[in-house]
PDB file of C-alpha atoms in Angstrom:
ATOM      1  CA  ILE A   1      15.735  30.136 -31.637  1.00  0.00           C
ATOM      2  CA  ALA A   2      17.456  32.841 -33.004  1.00  0.00           C
ATOM      3  CA  ARG A   3      19.824  33.055 -30.200  1.00  0.00           C
ATOM      4  CA  SER A   4      20.687  29.610 -30.012  1.00  0.00           C
ATOM      5  CA  ILE A   5      21.353  29.453 -33.938  1.00  0.00           C
ATOM      6  CA  LEU A   6      23.054  32.740 -32.920  1.00  0.00           C
ATOM      7  CA  SER A   7      25.304  31.895 -31.051  1.00  0.00           C
ATOM      8  CA  GLY A   8      26.283  28.029 -32.233  1.00  0.00           C
ATOM      9  CA  THR A   9      24.412  25.589 -30.231  1.00  0.00           C
ATOM     10  CA  VAL A  10      21.660  23.429 -30.972  1.00  0.00           C
ATOM     11  CA  ALA A  11      18.092  24.189 -28.847  1.00  0.00           C
ATOM     12  CA  HIS A  12      14.644  22.257 -27.909  1.00  0.00           C
ATOM     13  CA  HIS A  13      11.559  24.078 -27.122  1.00  0.00           C
ATOM     14  CA  GLU A  14       8.749  22.934 -26.115  1.00  0.00           C
ATOM     15  CA  ILE A  15       6.519  25.796 -26.734  1.00  0.00           C
ATOM     16  CA  ARG A  16       2.363  26.069 -26.730  1.00  0.00           C
ATOM     17  CA  ARG A  17       0.616  28.254 -29.568  1.00  0.00           C
ATOM     18  CA  GLU A  18      -2.637  28.912 -31.012  1.00  0.00           C
ATOM     19  CA  ILE A  19      -2.866  28.595 -34.717  1.00  0.00           C
ATOM     20  CA  ASP A  20      -6.128  29.597 -36.212  1.00  0.00           C
ATOM     21  CA  GLY A  21      -8.260  29.821 -32.328  1.00  0.00           C
ATOM     22  CA  THR A  22      -6.380  25.741 -32.347  1.00  0.00           C
ATOM     23  CA  ALA A  23      -3.712  25.009 -29.358  1.00  0.00           C
ATOM     24  CA  LEU A  24      -1.304  23.700 -30.639  1.00  0.00           C
ATOM     25  CA  ASN A  25       1.988  22.431 -28.842  1.00  0.00           C
ATOM     26  CA  LEU A  26       5.149  22.642 -30.670  1.00  0.00           C
ATOM     27  CA  TYR A  27       8.398  20.833 -30.176  1.00  0.00           C
ATOM     28  CA  VAL A  28      10.870  22.852 -31.752  1.00  0.00           C
ATOM     29  CA  THR A  29      14.533  22.495 -32.742  1.00  0.00           C
ATOM     30  CA  SER A  30      16.196  24.908 -33.772  1.00  0.00           C
ATOM     31  CA  ILE A  31      20.347  23.336 -35.183  1.00  0.00           C
ATOM     32  CA  PRO A  32      22.661  26.380 -36.892  1.00  0.00           C
ATOM     33  CA  ILE A  33      25.169  24.955 -39.376  1.00  0.00           C
ATOM     34  CA  LYS A  34      28.330  26.487 -39.772  1.00  0.00           C
ATOM     35  CA  SER A  35      30.757  27.371 -42.239  1.00  0.00           C
ATOM     36  CA  LEU A  36      35.152  25.507 -42.331  1.00  0.00           C
ATOM     37  CA  GLU A  37      35.875  28.566 -40.817  1.00  0.00           C
ATOM     38  CA  GLY A  38      33.487  27.809 -37.294  1.00  0.00           C
ATOM     39  CA  GLN A  39      31.240  31.181 -38.302  1.00  0.00           C
ATOM     40  CA  VAL A  40      27.413  29.980 -38.511  1.00  0.00           C
ATOM     41  CA  GLU A  41      25.821  31.340 -42.089  1.00  0.00           C
ATOM     42  CA  GLU A  42      22.747  29.091 -41.300  1.00  0.00           C
ATOM     43  CA  GLY A  43      19.864  27.435 -39.495  1.00  0.00           C
ATOM     44  CA  ILE A  44      17.173  25.119 -39.640  1.00  0.00           C
ATOM     45  CA  VAL A  45      14.586  24.664 -37.654  1.00  0.00           C
ATOM     46  CA  MET A  46      12.651  21.791 -37.153  1.00  0.00           C
ATOM     47  CA  VAL A  47       8.819  22.573 -35.617  1.00  0.00           C
ATOM     48  CA  GLN A  48       6.659  19.399 -34.836  1.00  0.00           C
ATOM     49  CA  ASP A  49       3.348  18.869 -33.423  1.00  0.00           C
ATOM     50  CA  ILE A  50       2.892  17.365 -30.515  1.00  0.00           C
ATOM     51  CA  THR A  51      -0.616  18.184 -29.683  1.00  0.00           C
ATOM     52  CA  ASP A  52      -1.363  14.281 -29.879  1.00  0.00           C
ATOM     53  CA  LEU A  53       1.220  12.697 -27.633  1.00  0.00           C
ATOM     54  CA  ASP A  54       0.163  15.862 -24.835  1.00  0.00           C
ATOM     55  CA  VAL A  55      -3.290  14.338 -25.497  1.00  0.00           C
ATOM     56  CA  MET A  56      -1.718  10.610 -24.836  1.00  0.00           C
ATOM     57  CA  ARG A  57       0.618  12.394 -21.523  1.00  0.00           C
ATOM     58  CA  GLN A  58      -2.520  13.185 -19.883  1.00  0.00           C
ATOM     59  CA  ALA A  59      -4.140   9.939 -20.613  1.00  0.00           C
ATOM     60  CA  LYS A  60      -1.200   7.821 -19.602  1.00  0.00           C
ATOM     61  CA  GLU A  61      -1.389   9.812 -16.123  1.00  0.00           C
ATOM     62  CA  GLN A  62      -4.647   9.742 -15.661  1.00  0.00           C
ATOM     63  CA  MET A  63      -4.351   6.289 -16.077  1.00  0.00           C
ATOM     64  CA  GLN A  64      -1.478   5.817 -13.728  1.00  0.00           C
ATOM     65  CA  VAL A  65      -3.681   8.035 -11.098  1.00  0.00           C
ATOM     66  CA  SER A  66      -6.556   5.166 -12.005  1.00  0.00           C
ATOM     67  CA  MET A  67      -4.568   2.272 -11.707  1.00  0.00           C
ATOM     68  CA  GLU A  68      -3.192   3.526  -7.869  1.00  0.00           C
ATOM     69  CA  ALA A  69      -6.423   4.533  -6.571  1.00  0.00           C
ATOM     70  CA  ALA A  70      -7.566   0.531  -8.357  1.00  0.00           C
ATOM     71  CA  GLU A  71      -4.854  -0.888  -6.238  1.00  0.00           C
ATOM     72  CA  ALA A  72      -5.397   0.804  -3.168  1.00  0.00           C
ATOM     73  CA  ALA A  73      -9.451  -0.115  -3.107  1.00  0.00           C
ATOM     74  CA  ARG A  74      -7.908  -3.737  -3.803  1.00  0.00           C
ATOM     75  CA  TYR A  75      -5.680  -3.316  -0.388  1.00  0.00           C
ATOM     76  CA  GLU A  76      -8.398  -1.676   1.934  1.00  0.00           C
ATOM     77  CA  GLU A  77     -10.848  -4.890   0.301  1.00  0.00           C
ATOM     78  CA  HIS A  78      -8.198  -6.818   1.139  1.00  0.00           C
ATOM     79  CA  GLU A  79      -8.355  -5.265   4.796  1.00  0.00           C
ATOM     80  CA  ARG A  80     -11.726  -5.558   4.939  1.00  0.00           C
ATOM     81  CA  ARG A  81     -12.126  -9.194   4.640  1.00  0.00           C
ATOM     82  CA  GLN A  82      -9.637  -9.712   6.709  1.00  0.00           C
ATOM     83  CA  GLU A  83     -10.790  -7.542   9.399  1.00  0.00           C
ATOM     84  CA  ALA A  84     -14.766  -9.515   8.662  1.00  0.00           C
ATOM     85  CA  GLU A  85     -12.501 -13.158   9.000  1.00  0.00           C
ATOM     86  CA  ARG A  86     -11.297 -11.905  12.217  1.00  0.00           C
ATOM     87  CA  ARG A  87     -14.610 -10.779  13.796  1.00  0.00           C
ATOM     88  CA  ARG A  88     -16.056 -14.054  12.715  1.00  0.00           C
ATOM     89  CA  GLN A  89     -13.457 -16.169  14.821  1.00  0.00           C
ATOM     90  CA  VAL A  90     -13.545 -13.866  17.369  1.00  0.00           C
ATOM     91  CA  ALA A  91     -16.999 -13.843  17.285  1.00  0.00           C
ATOM     92  CA  GLU A  92     -18.108 -17.988  17.278  1.00  0.00           C
ATOM     93  CA  GLY A  93     -14.529 -17.898  20.464  1.00  0.00           C
ATOM     94  CA  LEU A  94     -16.814 -16.539  22.125  1.00  0.00           C
ATOM     95  CA  GLY A  95     -19.400 -18.664  21.122  1.00  0.00           C
ATOM     96  CA  ASP A  96     -17.383 -21.336  22.253  1.00  0.00           C
ATOM     97  CA  VAL A  97     -15.987 -19.736  25.406  1.00  0.00           C
ATOM     98  CA  LEU A  98     -20.131 -19.537  26.496  1.00  0.00           C
ATOM     99  CA  ALA A  99     -21.311 -22.385  25.420  1.00  0.00           C
ATOM    100  CA  THR A 100     -18.199 -24.463  27.959  1.00  0.00           C
ATOM    101  CA  LEU A 101     -19.010 -21.447  30.840  1.00  0.00           C
ATOM    102  CA  ASN A 102     -22.914 -22.724  30.145  1.00  0.00           C
ATOM    103  CA  SER A 103     -21.726 -26.877  30.557  1.00  0.00           C
ATOM    104  CA  ASN A 104     -20.874 -28.528  33.353  1.00  0.00           C
ATOM    105  CA  GLN A 105     -17.153 -29.062  32.610  1.00  0.00           C
ATOM    106  CA  SER A 106     -14.467 -28.227  34.996  1.00  0.00           C
ATOM    107  CA  LEU A 107     -13.639 -24.827  35.960  1.00  0.00           C
ATOM    108  CA  GLU A 108      -9.267 -26.534  34.352  1.00  0.00           C
ATOM    109  CA  GLU A 109     -11.489 -27.317  31.528  1.00  0.00           C
ATOM    110  CA  VAL A 110     -13.074 -24.289  30.846  1.00  0.00           C
ATOM    111  CA  LEU A 111      -9.660 -21.803  31.560  1.00  0.00           C
ATOM    112  CA  ASP A 112      -8.393 -24.606  28.948  1.00  0.00           C
ATOM    113  CA  LEU A 113     -10.494 -23.725  26.451  1.00  0.00           C
ATOM    114  CA  ILE A 114     -10.499 -19.887  27.124  1.00  0.00           C
ATOM    115  CA  ALA A 115      -6.306 -19.945  26.627  1.00  0.00           C
ATOM    116  CA  THR A 116      -6.901 -22.436  23.707  1.00  0.00           C
ATOM    117  CA  GLN A 117      -9.087 -19.204  22.088  1.00  0.00           C
ATOM    118  CA  ALA A 118      -7.478 -16.788  22.992  1.00  0.00           C
ATOM    119  CA  ARG A 119      -4.220 -17.579  22.029  1.00  0.00           C
ATOM    120  CA  GLN A 120      -5.627 -18.448  18.760  1.00  0.00           C
ATOM    121  CA  LEU A 121      -7.297 -15.641  18.538  1.00  0.00           C
ATOM    122  CA  LEU A 122      -4.525 -13.248  19.161  1.00  0.00           C
ATOM    123  CA  ASP A 123      -2.553 -15.550  16.820  1.00  0.00           C
ATOM    124  CA  THR A 124       0.968 -15.951  20.107  1.00  0.00           C
ATOM    125  CA  ARG A 125       3.294 -18.560  21.487  1.00  0.00           C
ATOM    126  CA  ALA A 126       1.902 -18.350  24.806  1.00  0.00           C
ATOM    127  CA  VAL A 127      -1.729 -17.067  27.337  1.00  0.00           C
ATOM    128  CA  GLY A 128      -1.588 -16.860  30.554  1.00  0.00           C
ATOM    129  CA  ILE A 129      -4.104 -16.889  32.760  1.00  0.00           C
ATOM    130  CA  TYR A 130      -4.171 -15.846  37.294  1.00  0.00           C
ATOM    131  CA  GLY A 131      -6.449 -15.153  39.713  1.00  0.00           C
ATOM    132  CA  LEU A 132      -7.198 -13.061  41.597  1.00  0.00           C
ATOM    133  CA  GLY A 133      -6.080 -13.321  45.665  1.00  0.00           C
ATOM    134  CA  ALA A 134      -8.840 -12.598  48.745  1.00  0.00           C
ATOM    135  CA  GLU A 135      -6.806  -9.790  49.402  1.00  0.00           C
ATOM    136  CA  GLY A 136      -6.225  -8.454  46.400  1.00  0.00           C
ATOM    137  CA  GLY A 137      -2.828 -10.505  44.948  1.00  0.00           C
ATOM    138  CA  THR A 138      -2.351 -13.266  42.708  1.00  0.00           C
ATOM    139  CA  THR A 139      -2.971 -17.169  43.221  1.00  0.00           C
ATOM    140  CA  ARG A 140      -1.019 -20.434  42.795  1.00  0.00           C
ATOM    141  CA  ARG A 141      -3.435 -21.062  40.572  1.00  0.00           C
ATOM    142  CA  ARG A 142      -1.978 -19.777  37.507  1.00  0.00           C
ATOM    143  CA  ARG A 143      -1.864 -20.992  33.987  1.00  0.00           C
ATOM    144  CA  LEU A 144       0.410 -20.910  30.658  1.00  0.00           C
ATOM    145  CA  GLN A 145      -1.024 -22.234  27.467  1.00  0.00           C
ATOM    146  CA  ARG A 146       1.556 -22.559  24.490  1.00  0.00           C
ATOM    147  CA  THR A 147       1.413 -23.831  21.127  1.00  0.00           C
ATOM    148  CA  ALA A 148       2.888 -27.213  21.571  1.00  0.00           C
ATOM    149  CA  TYR A 149       2.529 -28.368  25.806  1.00  0.00           C
ATOM    150  CA  ARG A 150       1.400 -26.992  28.380  1.00  0.00           C
ATOM    151  CA  LEU A 151       2.756 -25.761  32.121  1.00  0.00           C
ATOM    152  CA  ARG A 152       0.730 -25.484  35.348  1.00  0.00           C
ATOM    153  CA  TRP A 153       2.174 -23.888  38.208  1.00  0.00           C
TER     154      TRP A 153
END
């Protein structure tokens, strides 16, 4: 502080001091006063107790951390709910497939249902179903199901 006054520059410092057993945060500003010739003749030192401001800063930081944690928890909960909904849809779709497999429906109808369920559950535009031939290759029985139309080969 004395150096800044003697050098003729304004200085700002935040310091922590203990006075009468109480820790205080102080903001000190030193301002030199110059004569008409530009020589430093006097100085003003202002001391402000900013202890409460420091407490407010800490509270603000803690609140920010808490808000970020709450936002992360909300996002995780949203993700958990989406995953639970997706699992519910998969279970429902598998139930439909099982019911169809245990019915007297034709292979074409069963494969149509499986392709439809797979397309919806995988959120895709198309699904292909291929059968294995006797020698391990694919047979000519292939299916491609699209949202708007179906193509069969």
